[in-house]
PDB file of C-alpha atoms in Angstrom:
ATOM      1  CA  THR A  63      13.647 -18.130-143.010  1.00  0.00           C
ATOM      2  CA  PHE A  64      14.715 -18.468-139.387  1.00  0.00           C
ATOM      3  CA  CYS A  65      17.008 -21.335-140.411  1.00  0.00           C
ATOM      4  CA  GLU A  66      18.924 -19.225-142.943  1.00  0.00           C
ATOM      5  CA  ASN A  67      18.588 -15.500-142.232  1.00  0.00           C
ATOM      6  CA  PRO A  68      21.412 -14.341-139.917  1.00  0.00           C
ATOM      7  CA  SER A  69      19.855 -10.948-139.180  1.00  0.00           C
ATOM      8  CA  ASN A  70      18.235  -9.847-135.947  1.00  0.00           C
ATOM      9  CA  SER A  71      15.036  -8.798-137.691  1.00  0.00           C
ATOM     10  CA  PRO A  72      11.647  -8.438-135.961  1.00  0.00           C
ATOM     11  CA  LYS A  73      10.733 -11.838-137.417  1.00  0.00           C
ATOM     12  CA  MET A  74      13.771 -13.436-135.782  1.00  0.00           C
ATOM     13  CA  TYR A  75      12.824 -11.806-132.474  1.00  0.00           C
ATOM     14  CA  PHE A  76       9.281 -13.190-132.846  1.00  0.00           C
ATOM     15  CA  TYR A  77      10.573 -16.755-133.303  1.00  0.00           C
ATOM     16  CA  ARG A  78      12.899 -16.495-130.294  1.00  0.00           C
ATOM     17  CA  THR A  79      10.077 -15.140-128.162  1.00  0.00           C
ATOM     18  CA  LEU A  80       7.729 -17.913-129.304  1.00  0.00           C
ATOM     19  CA  TYR A  81      10.289 -20.573-128.378  1.00  0.00           C
ATOM     20  CA  GLN A  82      10.953 -19.005-124.989  1.00  0.00           C
ATOM     21  CA  GLU A  83       7.243 -18.663-124.165  1.00  0.00           C
ATOM     22  CA  ASP A  84       5.907 -21.982-125.478  1.00  0.00           C
ATOM     23  CA  GLY A  85       8.957 -24.204-124.976  1.00  0.00           C
ATOM     24  CA  TYR A  86       8.938 -25.403-128.589  1.00  0.00           C
ATOM     25  CA  LEU A  87       9.060 -24.032-132.100  1.00  0.00           C
ATOM     26  CA  VAL A  88       8.048 -25.509-135.478  1.00  0.00           C
ATOM     27  CA  LEU A  89      10.033 -24.334-138.519  1.00  0.00           C
ATOM     28  CA  ASP A  90       9.671 -25.343-142.162  1.00  0.00           C
ATOM     29  CA  GLY A  91      12.418 -25.979-144.674  1.00  0.00           C
ATOM     30  CA  LEU A  92      15.442 -26.996-142.633  1.00  0.00           C
ATOM     31  CA  LEU A  93      16.269 -29.801-145.084  1.00  0.00           C
ATOM     32  CA  SER A  94      15.342 -30.221-148.727  1.00  0.00           C
ATOM     33  CA  PRO A  95      13.292 -33.260-149.797  1.00  0.00           C
ATOM     34  CA  ALA A  96      16.429 -34.674-151.445  1.00  0.00           C
ATOM     35  CA  GLU A  97      18.425 -34.327-148.214  1.00  0.00           C
ATOM     36  CA  CYS A  98      15.659 -36.119-146.305  1.00  0.00           C
ATOM     37  CA  ASP A  99      15.624 -38.942-148.843  1.00  0.00           C
ATOM     38  CA  GLU A 100      19.402 -39.290-148.640  1.00  0.00           C
ATOM     39  CA  LEU A 101      19.276 -39.707-144.863  1.00  0.00           C
ATOM     40  CA  ARG A 102      16.485 -42.267-145.162  1.00  0.00           C
ATOM     41  CA  LEU A 103      18.374 -44.210-147.846  1.00  0.00           C
ATOM     42  CA  ARG A 104      21.498 -44.370-145.689  1.00  0.00           C
ATOM     43  CA  MET A 105      19.448 -45.588-142.724  1.00  0.00           C
ATOM     44  CA  GLY A 106      17.975 -48.304-144.925  1.00  0.00           C
ATOM     45  CA  GLU A 107      21.509 -49.507-145.651  1.00  0.00           C
ATOM     46  CA  ILE A 108      22.335 -49.552-141.920  1.00  0.00           C
ATOM     47  CA  VAL A 109      19.203 -51.559-141.130  1.00  0.00           C
ATOM     48  CA  ASP A 110      19.831 -53.971-143.999  1.00  0.00           C
ATOM     49  CA  ARG A 111      23.240 -54.833-142.508  1.00  0.00           C
ATOM     50  CA  MET A 112      21.942 -54.948-138.929  1.00  0.00           C
ATOM     51  CA  ASP A 113      23.005 -58.032-137.000  1.00  0.00           C
ATOM     52  CA  VAL A 114      21.860 -57.744-133.391  1.00  0.00           C
ATOM     53  CA  PRO A 115      22.868 -60.415-130.850  1.00  0.00           C
ATOM     54  CA  GLU A 116      19.909 -62.122-129.197  1.00  0.00           C
ATOM     55  CA  HIS A 117      20.677 -60.695-125.748  1.00  0.00           C
ATOM     56  CA  CYS A 118      20.590 -57.163-127.184  1.00  0.00           C
ATOM     57  CA  ARG A 119      17.101 -57.444-128.662  1.00  0.00           C
ATOM     58  CA  ILE A 120      15.342 -55.148-126.243  1.00  0.00           C
ATOM     59  CA  GLN A 121      12.242 -53.061-126.717  1.00  0.00           C
ATOM     60  CA  PHE A 122      12.055 -49.307-126.258  1.00  0.00           C
ATOM     61  CA  SER A 123       9.398 -47.668-124.089  1.00  0.00           C
ATOM     62  CA  THR A 124       8.781 -44.380-122.286  1.00  0.00           C
ATOM     63  CA  ASN A 125       6.400 -45.982-119.784  1.00  0.00           C
ATOM     64  CA  HIS A 126       7.762 -45.560-116.229  1.00  0.00           C
ATOM     65  CA  ASP A 127       7.559 -49.189-115.111  1.00  0.00           C
ATOM     66  CA  GLU A 128       8.482 -50.677-118.487  1.00  0.00           C
ATOM     67  CA  GLN A 129      11.621 -48.549-118.590  1.00  0.00           C
ATOM     68  CA  LEU A 130      12.864 -50.115-115.375  1.00  0.00           C
ATOM     69  CA  LYS A 131      12.075 -53.627-116.608  1.00  0.00           C
ATOM     70  CA  THR A 132      13.524 -53.282-120.107  1.00  0.00           C
ATOM     71  CA  GLN A 133      16.039 -50.787-121.455  1.00  0.00           C
ATOM     72  CA  GLY A 134      16.562 -49.131-118.071  1.00  0.00           C
ATOM     73  CA  ASN A 135      17.989 -52.397-116.758  1.00  0.00           C
ATOM     74  CA  ALA A 136      20.040 -53.161-119.838  1.00  0.00           C
ATOM     75  CA  ASP A 137      23.706 -52.352-120.148  1.00  0.00           C
ATOM     76  CA  TYR A 138      23.082 -52.263-123.909  1.00  0.00           C
ATOM     77  CA  PHE A 139      20.977 -49.122-123.447  1.00  0.00           C
ATOM     78  CA  ILE A 140      22.924 -47.177-120.845  1.00  0.00           C
ATOM     79  CA  THR A 141      26.253 -47.703-122.632  1.00  0.00           C
ATOM     80  CA  SER A 142      24.909 -46.614-126.038  1.00  0.00           C
ATOM     81  CA  GLY A 143      25.949 -42.963-125.758  1.00  0.00           C
ATOM     82  CA  ASP A 144      29.036 -43.461-127.915  1.00  0.00           C
ATOM     83  CA  LYS A 145      27.709 -46.272-130.105  1.00  0.00           C
ATOM     84  CA  ILE A 146      25.123 -47.042-132.769  1.00  0.00           C
ATOM     85  CA  ARG A 147      22.619 -49.506-131.331  1.00  0.00           C
ATOM     86  CA  PHE A 148      19.174 -50.835-132.161  1.00  0.00           C
ATOM     87  CA  PHE A 149      15.941 -50.594-130.134  1.00  0.00           C
ATOM     88  CA  PHE A 150      12.751 -52.351-131.139  1.00  0.00           C
ATOM     89  CA  GLU A 151       8.981 -52.017-131.057  1.00  0.00           C
ATOM     90  CA  LYS A 152       6.832 -54.242-128.866  1.00  0.00           C
ATOM     91  CA  GLY A 153       5.797 -57.609-130.207  1.00  0.00           C
ATOM     92  CA  VAL A 154       8.361 -57.924-132.999  1.00  0.00           C
ATOM     93  CA  PHE A 155      10.117 -60.960-131.449  1.00  0.00           C
ATOM     94  CA  ASP A 156       8.751 -64.391-130.654  1.00  0.00           C
ATOM     95  CA  ASP A 157       9.607 -66.296-127.477  1.00  0.00           C
ATOM     96  CA  LYS A 158      12.843 -67.475-129.099  1.00  0.00           C
ATOM     97  CA  GLY A 159      13.985 -63.935-129.898  1.00  0.00           C
ATOM     98  CA  ASP A 160      13.356 -64.294-133.633  1.00  0.00           C
ATOM     99  CA  PHE A 161      11.711 -61.546-135.688  1.00  0.00           C
ATOM    100  CA  THR A 162       7.971 -61.872-136.244  1.00  0.00           C
ATOM    101  CA  VAL A 163       7.993 -59.038-138.809  1.00  0.00           C
ATOM    102  CA  PRO A 164      10.510 -57.994-141.491  1.00  0.00           C
ATOM    103  CA  LYS A 165      13.471 -56.538-139.648  1.00  0.00           C
ATOM    104  CA  GLU A 166      13.130 -53.194-141.454  1.00  0.00           C
ATOM    105  CA  CYS A 167       9.669 -52.895-139.848  1.00  0.00           C
ATOM    106  CA  SER A 168      10.796 -53.899-136.354  1.00  0.00           C
ATOM    107  CA  LEU A 169      12.748 -50.902-135.138  1.00  0.00           C
ATOM    108  CA  ASN A 170      11.602 -48.154-132.795  1.00  0.00           C
ATOM    109  CA  LYS A 171      14.848 -46.200-132.981  1.00  0.00           C
ATOM    110  CA  ILE A 172      18.603 -46.344-133.544  1.00  0.00           C
ATOM    111  CA  GLY A 173      20.924 -44.349-131.268  1.00  0.00           C
ATOM    112  CA  HIS A 174      22.732 -42.640-129.752  1.00  0.00           C
ATOM    113  CA  ALA A 175      25.876 -41.570-131.644  1.00  0.00           C
ATOM    114  CA  LEU A 176      24.889 -41.305-135.300  1.00  0.00           C
ATOM    115  CA  HIS A 177      26.250 -37.755-135.198  1.00  0.00           C
ATOM    116  CA  ALA A 178      29.691 -39.072-134.314  1.00  0.00           C
ATOM    117  CA  TYR A 179      30.144 -42.027-136.651  1.00  0.00           C
ATOM    118  CA  GLU A 180      27.835 -41.639-139.674  1.00  0.00           C
ATOM    119  CA  PRO A 181      29.103 -38.947-142.089  1.00  0.00           C
ATOM    120  CA  LEU A 182      25.685 -37.979-143.496  1.00  0.00           C
ATOM    121  CA  TYR A 183      24.187 -37.575-140.043  1.00  0.00           C
ATOM    122  CA  LYS A 184      27.256 -35.731-138.820  1.00  0.00           C
ATOM    123  CA  THR A 185      26.888 -33.273-141.700  1.00  0.00           C
ATOM    124  CA  ALA A 186      23.184 -32.726-140.965  1.00  0.00           C
ATOM    125  CA  THR A 187      23.844 -32.259-137.258  1.00  0.00           C
ATOM    126  CA  HIS A 188      26.623 -29.710-137.711  1.00  0.00           C
ATOM    127  CA  SER A 189      25.186 -27.881-140.708  1.00  0.00           C
ATOM    128  CA  PRO A 190      25.397 -24.075-140.966  1.00  0.00           C
ATOM    129  CA  LYS A 191      21.608 -23.918-140.560  1.00  0.00           C
ATOM    130  CA  ILE A 192      21.765 -25.761-137.235  1.00  0.00           C
ATOM    131  CA  GLN A 193      24.632 -23.576-136.081  1.00  0.00           C
ATOM    132  CA  GLY A 194      22.582 -20.537-137.089  1.00  0.00           C
ATOM    133  CA  ILE A 195      19.570 -21.705-135.099  1.00  0.00           C
ATOM    134  CA  ALA A 196      21.727 -22.244-132.014  1.00  0.00           C
ATOM    135  CA  LYS A 197      23.224 -18.782-132.364  1.00  0.00           C
ATOM    136  CA  LYS A 198      19.838 -17.110-132.826  1.00  0.00           C
ATOM    137  CA  LEU A 199      18.568 -18.788-129.669  1.00  0.00           C
ATOM    138  CA  GLY A 200      21.516 -17.437-127.698  1.00  0.00           C
ATOM    139  CA  LEU A 201      23.665 -20.551-127.231  1.00  0.00           C
ATOM    140  CA  LYS A 202      27.301 -19.626-126.562  1.00  0.00           C
ATOM    141  CA  SER A 203      29.093 -22.973-126.349  1.00  0.00           C
ATOM    142  CA  PRO A 204      26.752 -25.694-127.643  1.00  0.00           C
ATOM    143  CA  VAL A 205      27.703 -29.377-127.691  1.00  0.00           C
ATOM    144  CA  ILE A 206      25.901 -32.389-129.139  1.00  0.00           C
ATOM    145  CA  LEU A 207      24.811 -34.860-126.446  1.00  0.00           C
ATOM    146  CA  GLN A 208      23.207 -37.671-128.439  1.00  0.00           C
ATOM    147  CA  SER A 209      21.382 -38.456-131.662  1.00  0.00           C
ATOM    148  CA  MET A 210      18.660 -40.872-132.732  1.00  0.00           C
ATOM    149  CA  TYR A 211      16.807 -42.070-135.803  1.00  0.00           C
ATOM    150  CA  ILE A 212      13.146 -42.709-134.920  1.00  0.00           C
ATOM    151  CA  PHE A 213      11.018 -44.861-137.241  1.00  0.00           C
ATOM    152  CA  LYS A 214       7.411 -44.692-135.922  1.00  0.00           C
ATOM    153  CA  GLN A 215       6.541 -47.764-137.965  1.00  0.00           C
ATOM    154  CA  PRO A 216       3.187 -47.893-139.799  1.00  0.00           C
ATOM    155  CA  GLY A 217       0.560 -49.749-137.812  1.00  0.00           C
ATOM    156  CA  ILE A 218       2.799 -50.558-134.829  1.00  0.00           C
ATOM    157  CA  GLY A 219       4.761 -47.376-134.108  1.00  0.00           C
ATOM    158  CA  GLY A 220       4.370 -47.113-130.346  1.00  0.00           C
ATOM    159  CA  GLU A 221       2.935 -44.309-128.254  1.00  0.00           C
ATOM    160  CA  VAL A 222       5.447 -42.039-126.544  1.00  0.00           C
ATOM    161  CA  THR A 223       3.882 -41.099-123.234  1.00  0.00           C
ATOM    162  CA  PRO A 224       4.032 -37.528-121.852  1.00  0.00           C
ATOM    163  CA  HIS A 225       7.544 -36.755-120.656  1.00  0.00           C
ATOM    164  CA  GLN A 226      10.264 -34.113-120.371  1.00  0.00           C
ATOM    165  CA  ASP A 227      13.670 -34.625-121.966  1.00  0.00           C
ATOM    166  CA  ALA A 228      15.319 -33.226-118.827  1.00  0.00           C
ATOM    167  CA  THR A 229      14.167 -36.394-117.043  1.00  0.00           C
ATOM    168  CA  PHE A 230      16.913 -38.214-118.940  1.00  0.00           C
ATOM    169  CA  LEU A 231      19.266 -35.336-119.833  1.00  0.00           C
ATOM    170  CA  HIS A 232      19.495 -33.517-116.521  1.00  0.00           C
ATOM    171  CA  THR A 233      21.697 -30.447-116.189  1.00  0.00           C
ATOM    172  CA  GLU A 234      22.419 -27.947-113.462  1.00  0.00           C
ATOM    173  CA  PRO A 235      20.888 -25.472-113.971  1.00  0.00           C
ATOM    174  CA  LEU A 236      17.953 -26.860-115.946  1.00  0.00           C
ATOM    175  CA  GLY A 237      16.926 -25.380-119.272  1.00  0.00           C
ATOM    176  CA  ARG A 238      20.276 -25.953-120.983  1.00  0.00           C
ATOM    177  CA  VAL A 239      19.203 -28.737-123.374  1.00  0.00           C
ATOM    178  CA  MET A 240      17.343 -28.372-126.659  1.00  0.00           C
ATOM    179  CA  GLY A 241      16.017 -31.174-128.838  1.00  0.00           C
ATOM    180  CA  VAL A 242      16.244 -30.779-132.630  1.00  0.00           C
ATOM    181  CA  TRP A 243      13.576 -32.995-134.217  1.00  0.00           C
ATOM    182  CA  ILE A 244      13.847 -33.165-138.024  1.00  0.00           C
ATOM    183  CA  ALA A 245      10.946 -34.670-139.976  1.00  0.00           C
ATOM    184  CA  LEU A 246      12.245 -36.866-142.801  1.00  0.00           C
ATOM    185  CA  GLU A 247       8.601 -37.533-143.762  1.00  0.00           C
ATOM    186  CA  ASP A 248       5.450 -35.533-143.098  1.00  0.00           C
ATOM    187  CA  ALA A 249       4.553 -35.823-139.404  1.00  0.00           C
ATOM    188  CA  THR A 250       0.763 -35.639-139.211  1.00  0.00           C
ATOM    189  CA  LEU A 251      -2.097 -36.222-136.803  1.00  0.00           C
ATOM    190  CA  ASP A 252      -2.584 -39.629-138.419  1.00  0.00           C
ATOM    191  CA  ASN A 253       0.957 -40.997-138.197  1.00  0.00           C
ATOM    192  CA  GLY A 254       2.042 -39.699-134.791  1.00  0.00           C
ATOM    193  CA  CYS A 255       3.180 -36.066-134.798  1.00  0.00           C
ATOM    194  CA  LEU A 256       4.368 -34.443-131.581  1.00  0.00           C
ATOM    195  CA  TRP A 257       1.986 -32.844-129.064  1.00  0.00           C
ATOM    196  CA  PHE A 258       3.026 -30.209-126.498  1.00  0.00           C
ATOM    197  CA  ILE A 259       1.708 -28.429-123.434  1.00  0.00           C
ATOM    198  CA  PRO A 260       2.785 -24.849-124.242  1.00  0.00           C
ATOM    199  CA  GLY A 261       4.543 -23.120-121.365  1.00  0.00           C
ATOM    200  CA  SER A 262       5.013 -26.324-119.350  1.00  0.00           C
ATOM    201  CA  HIS A 263       8.783 -25.822-119.432  1.00  0.00           C
ATOM    202  CA  ASN A 264       8.337 -23.159-116.744  1.00  0.00           C
ATOM    203  CA  ASN A 265       7.161 -25.660-114.126  1.00  0.00           C
ATOM    204  CA  GLY A 266      10.356 -27.664-113.514  1.00  0.00           C
ATOM    205  CA  ILE A 267      10.570 -31.454-113.746  1.00  0.00           C
ATOM    206  CA  THR A 268       8.810 -34.119-111.720  1.00  0.00           C
ATOM    207  CA  ARG A 269      11.136 -37.101-112.153  1.00  0.00           C
ATOM    208  CA  ARG A 270      14.699 -38.022-113.075  1.00  0.00           C
ATOM    209  CA  MET A 271      16.089 -41.251-114.474  1.00  0.00           C
ATOM    210  CA  VAL A 272      19.377 -42.013-112.719  1.00  0.00           C
ATOM    211  CA  ARG A 273      21.993 -44.731-112.809  1.00  0.00           C
ATOM    212  CA  THR A 274      22.225 -46.694-109.598  1.00  0.00           C
ATOM    213  CA  PRO A 275      25.595 -47.323-107.896  1.00  0.00           C
ATOM    214  CA  GLU A 276      27.875 -49.699-109.753  1.00  0.00           C
ATOM    215  CA  GLY A 277      27.221 -53.337-108.929  1.00  0.00           C
ATOM    216  CA  THR A 278      23.600 -52.807-107.871  1.00  0.00           C
ATOM    217  CA  TYR A 279      20.352 -53.826-109.550  1.00  0.00           C
ATOM    218  CA  PRO A 280      18.388 -52.474-111.329  1.00  0.00           C
ATOM    219  CA  LEU A 281      20.933 -50.511-113.342  1.00  0.00           C
ATOM    220  CA  THR A 282      18.694 -47.447-113.355  1.00  0.00           C
ATOM    221  CA  ASP A 283      15.920 -46.046-111.215  1.00  0.00           C
ATOM    222  CA  PHE A 284      13.622 -43.028-111.087  1.00  0.00           C
ATOM    223  CA  VAL A 285      13.599 -40.208-108.597  1.00  0.00           C
ATOM    224  CA  GLY A 286      10.007 -38.956-108.513  1.00  0.00           C
ATOM    225  CA  ARG A 287       7.133 -39.793-110.856  1.00  0.00           C
ATOM    226  CA  GLU A 288       5.818 -38.242-114.037  1.00  0.00           C
ATOM    227  CA  ALA A 289       2.952 -35.880-113.273  1.00  0.00           C
ATOM    228  CA  THR A 290      -0.558 -36.569-114.548  1.00  0.00           C
ATOM    229  CA  TYR A 291      -1.437 -34.218-117.382  1.00  0.00           C
ATOM    230  CA  ASP A 292      -4.796 -33.089-118.738  1.00  0.00           C
ATOM    231  CA  ASP A 293      -5.072 -34.278-122.345  1.00  0.00           C
ATOM    232  CA  LYS A 294      -6.952 -31.094-123.209  1.00  0.00           C
ATOM    233  CA  LEU A 295      -3.779 -29.069-122.595  1.00  0.00           C
ATOM    234  CA  PHE A 296      -1.815 -30.744-125.400  1.00  0.00           C
ATOM    235  CA  ILE A 297      -1.490 -28.944-128.745  1.00  0.00           C
ATOM    236  CA  PRO A 298      -0.485 -30.900-131.896  1.00  0.00           C
ATOM    237  CA  ALA A 299       2.623 -29.851-133.812  1.00  0.00           C
ATOM    238  CA  PRO A 300       2.412 -31.364-137.304  1.00  0.00           C
ATOM    239  CA  VAL A 301       5.384 -30.592-139.527  1.00  0.00           C
ATOM    240  CA  LYS A 302       6.135 -31.114-143.204  1.00  0.00           C
ATOM    241  CA  LYS A 303       8.982 -33.222-144.554  1.00  0.00           C
ATOM    242  CA  GLY A 304      12.223 -31.300-144.067  1.00  0.00           C
ATOM    243  CA  GLY A 305      10.837 -29.185-141.250  1.00  0.00           C
ATOM    244  CA  VAL A 306      12.158 -29.133-137.700  1.00  0.00           C
ATOM    245  CA  VAL A 307      10.702 -28.913-134.208  1.00  0.00           C
ATOM    246  CA  LEU A 308      12.895 -27.313-131.535  1.00  0.00           C
ATOM    247  CA  ILE A 309      12.140 -28.739-128.079  1.00  0.00           C
ATOM    248  CA  GLU A 310      13.136 -27.059-124.812  1.00  0.00           C
ATOM    249  CA  GLY A 311      14.316 -29.751-122.406  1.00  0.00           C
ATOM    250  CA  GLU A 312      11.639 -29.162-119.771  1.00  0.00           C
ATOM    251  CA  VAL A 313       8.574 -28.857-122.007  1.00  0.00           C
ATOM    252  CA  VAL A 314       6.040 -31.690-121.657  1.00  0.00           C
ATOM    253  CA  HIS A 315       5.427 -33.508-124.934  1.00  0.00           C
ATOM    254  CA  LYS A 316       4.183 -36.813-126.311  1.00  0.00           C
ATOM    255  CA  SER A 317       3.206 -38.605-129.513  1.00  0.00           C
ATOM    256  CA  GLU A 318       0.377 -41.030-130.188  1.00  0.00           C
ATOM    257  CA  GLN A 319       0.650 -44.527-131.622  1.00  0.00           C
ATOM    258  CA  ASN A 320       0.962 -44.659-135.384  1.00  0.00           C
ATOM    259  CA  ALA A 321      -2.108 -46.616-136.485  1.00  0.00           C
ATOM    260  CA  SER A 322      -1.848 -45.351-140.068  1.00  0.00           C
ATOM    261  CA  GLU A 323      -0.301 -47.029-143.107  1.00  0.00           C
ATOM    262  CA  LYS A 324       2.434 -44.364-143.354  1.00  0.00           C
ATOM    263  CA  SER A 325       5.682 -44.287-141.393  1.00  0.00           C
ATOM    264  CA  ARG A 326       6.985 -41.148-139.656  1.00  0.00           C
ATOM    265  CA  HIS A 327      10.769 -41.185-139.900  1.00  0.00           C
ATOM    266  CA  VAL A 328      12.665 -38.580-137.875  1.00  0.00           C
ATOM    267  CA  TYR A 329      16.288 -37.705-137.221  1.00  0.00           C
ATOM    268  CA  THR A 330      16.676 -36.033-133.853  1.00  0.00           C
ATOM    269  CA  PHE A 331      19.517 -34.917-131.602  1.00  0.00           C
ATOM    270  CA  HIS A 332      20.053 -32.915-128.430  1.00  0.00           C
ATOM    271  CA  ILE A 333      22.184 -29.813-128.022  1.00  0.00           C
ATOM    272  CA  MET A 334      23.407 -28.617-124.626  1.00  0.00           C
ATOM    273  CA  GLU A 335      24.708 -25.183-123.714  1.00  0.00           C
ATOM    274  CA  SER A 336      27.934 -26.206-121.980  1.00  0.00           C
ATOM    275  CA  GLN A 337      28.951 -22.752-120.766  1.00  0.00           C
ATOM    276  CA  GLU A 338      28.420 -22.567-116.995  1.00  0.00           C
ATOM    277  CA  THR A 339      26.502 -25.862-117.134  1.00  0.00           C
ATOM    278  CA  LYS A 340      27.083 -29.043-115.147  1.00  0.00           C
ATOM    279  CA  TRP A 341      26.108 -32.382-116.674  1.00  0.00           C
ATOM    280  CA  ASN A 342      24.613 -34.515-113.906  1.00  0.00           C
ATOM    281  CA  PRO A 343      26.864 -37.573-113.442  1.00  0.00           C
ATOM    282  CA  GLU A 344      23.850 -39.648-112.319  1.00  0.00           C
ATOM    283  CA  ASN A 345      22.176 -39.394-115.736  1.00  0.00           C
ATOM    284  CA  CYS A 346      21.193 -42.771-117.160  1.00  0.00           C
ATOM    285  CA  MET A 347      23.687 -42.330-119.991  1.00  0.00           C
ATOM    286  CA  MET A 348      27.015 -40.823-119.099  1.00  0.00           C
ATOM    287  CA  LEU A 349      28.427 -38.286-121.535  1.00  0.00           C
ATOM    288  CA  PRO A 350      31.347 -40.222-123.041  1.00  0.00           C
ATOM    289  CA  PRO A 351      33.725 -39.119-125.769  1.00  0.00           C
ATOM    290  CA  PRO A 352      33.236 -38.326-128.548  1.00  0.00           C
ATOM    291  CA  CYS A 353      31.193 -35.303-127.465  1.00  0.00           C
ATOM    292  CA  PHE A 354      31.288 -32.725-130.252  1.00  0.00           C
ATOM    293  CA  THR A 355      30.932 -28.994-130.136  1.00  0.00           C
ATOM    294  CA  LEU A 356      28.424 -27.770-132.686  1.00  0.00           C
ATOM    295  CA  GLY A 357      31.153 -26.568-135.046  1.00  0.00           C
ATOM    296  CA  MET A 358      32.456 -30.099-135.798  1.00  0.00           C
ATOM    297  CA  VAL A 359      35.372 -29.714-133.400  1.00  0.00           C
ATOM    298  CA  PRO A 360      35.921 -32.738-131.114  1.00  0.00           C
ATOM    299  CA  GLY A 361      35.794 -31.838-127.475  1.00  0.00           C
ATOM    300  CA  PHE A 362      35.247 -33.392-124.075  1.00  0.00           C
ATOM    301  CA  PHE A 363      32.674 -31.910-121.743  1.00  0.00           C
ATOM    302  CA  GLN A 364      33.884 -31.842-118.160  1.00  0.00           C
ATOM    303  CA  THR A 365      31.374 -32.745-115.453  1.00  0.00           C
TER     304      THR A 365
END
């Protein structure tokens, strides 16, 4: 497969071309079912021990205005780049900040440094297969920017509105960030698989989330607005358990609300080509140590 075969065969060339033309690529068999289950079991242990202070119980959203009112204004979010923190679905707290659902059903995601502090997730992130994918796609000096565990809870897993990752992970030049989205359960049309507009990564970005000057409020703001997209342009990208979706940083993508009875757990992280790349210092999350090169070697990316 593309994940394992190191050769430059015609099949490998086909996959590279598909990724470059569409802005995303779906591959089967990155992880075994047992490896997926191990990652899910470890996350269950993390959630079971979760103790989140009341003031940190914020909800996660990709909606433009909600971002500025919730996590975009919260120090808890913008300082999470080198920590493991918890972000929740809408409606899981009452007016006193207490859970209205079992806490294991409350989470939207956990991020953004699982790759740095959790051994199982570090191993998955820096695996030979991931290094092989990066090499096949032409990355010369890749570094890991951030990582997340996304739950997409049954019945309440929220919609992720159309967006581009480069809105939040802005580099100069653009096109230097790739998302690696690993399905730990089947991601289907029913439980909220990804949808893409193929080729939309060639059109640039329409907005950026930036940190405002220190001491000002809100803590973040947007430059520009997300464009309006024709729903008919989106193509679904279902993927089986253990498969991976590679996401070019400028491609427009979304996922629908999970109204099904099945969850859609995902481990995802972002890789940046650091060679001849400048990380924008206005990004909503600064790039703090530890920033790791893809080969498990600690390093510090210079802005």
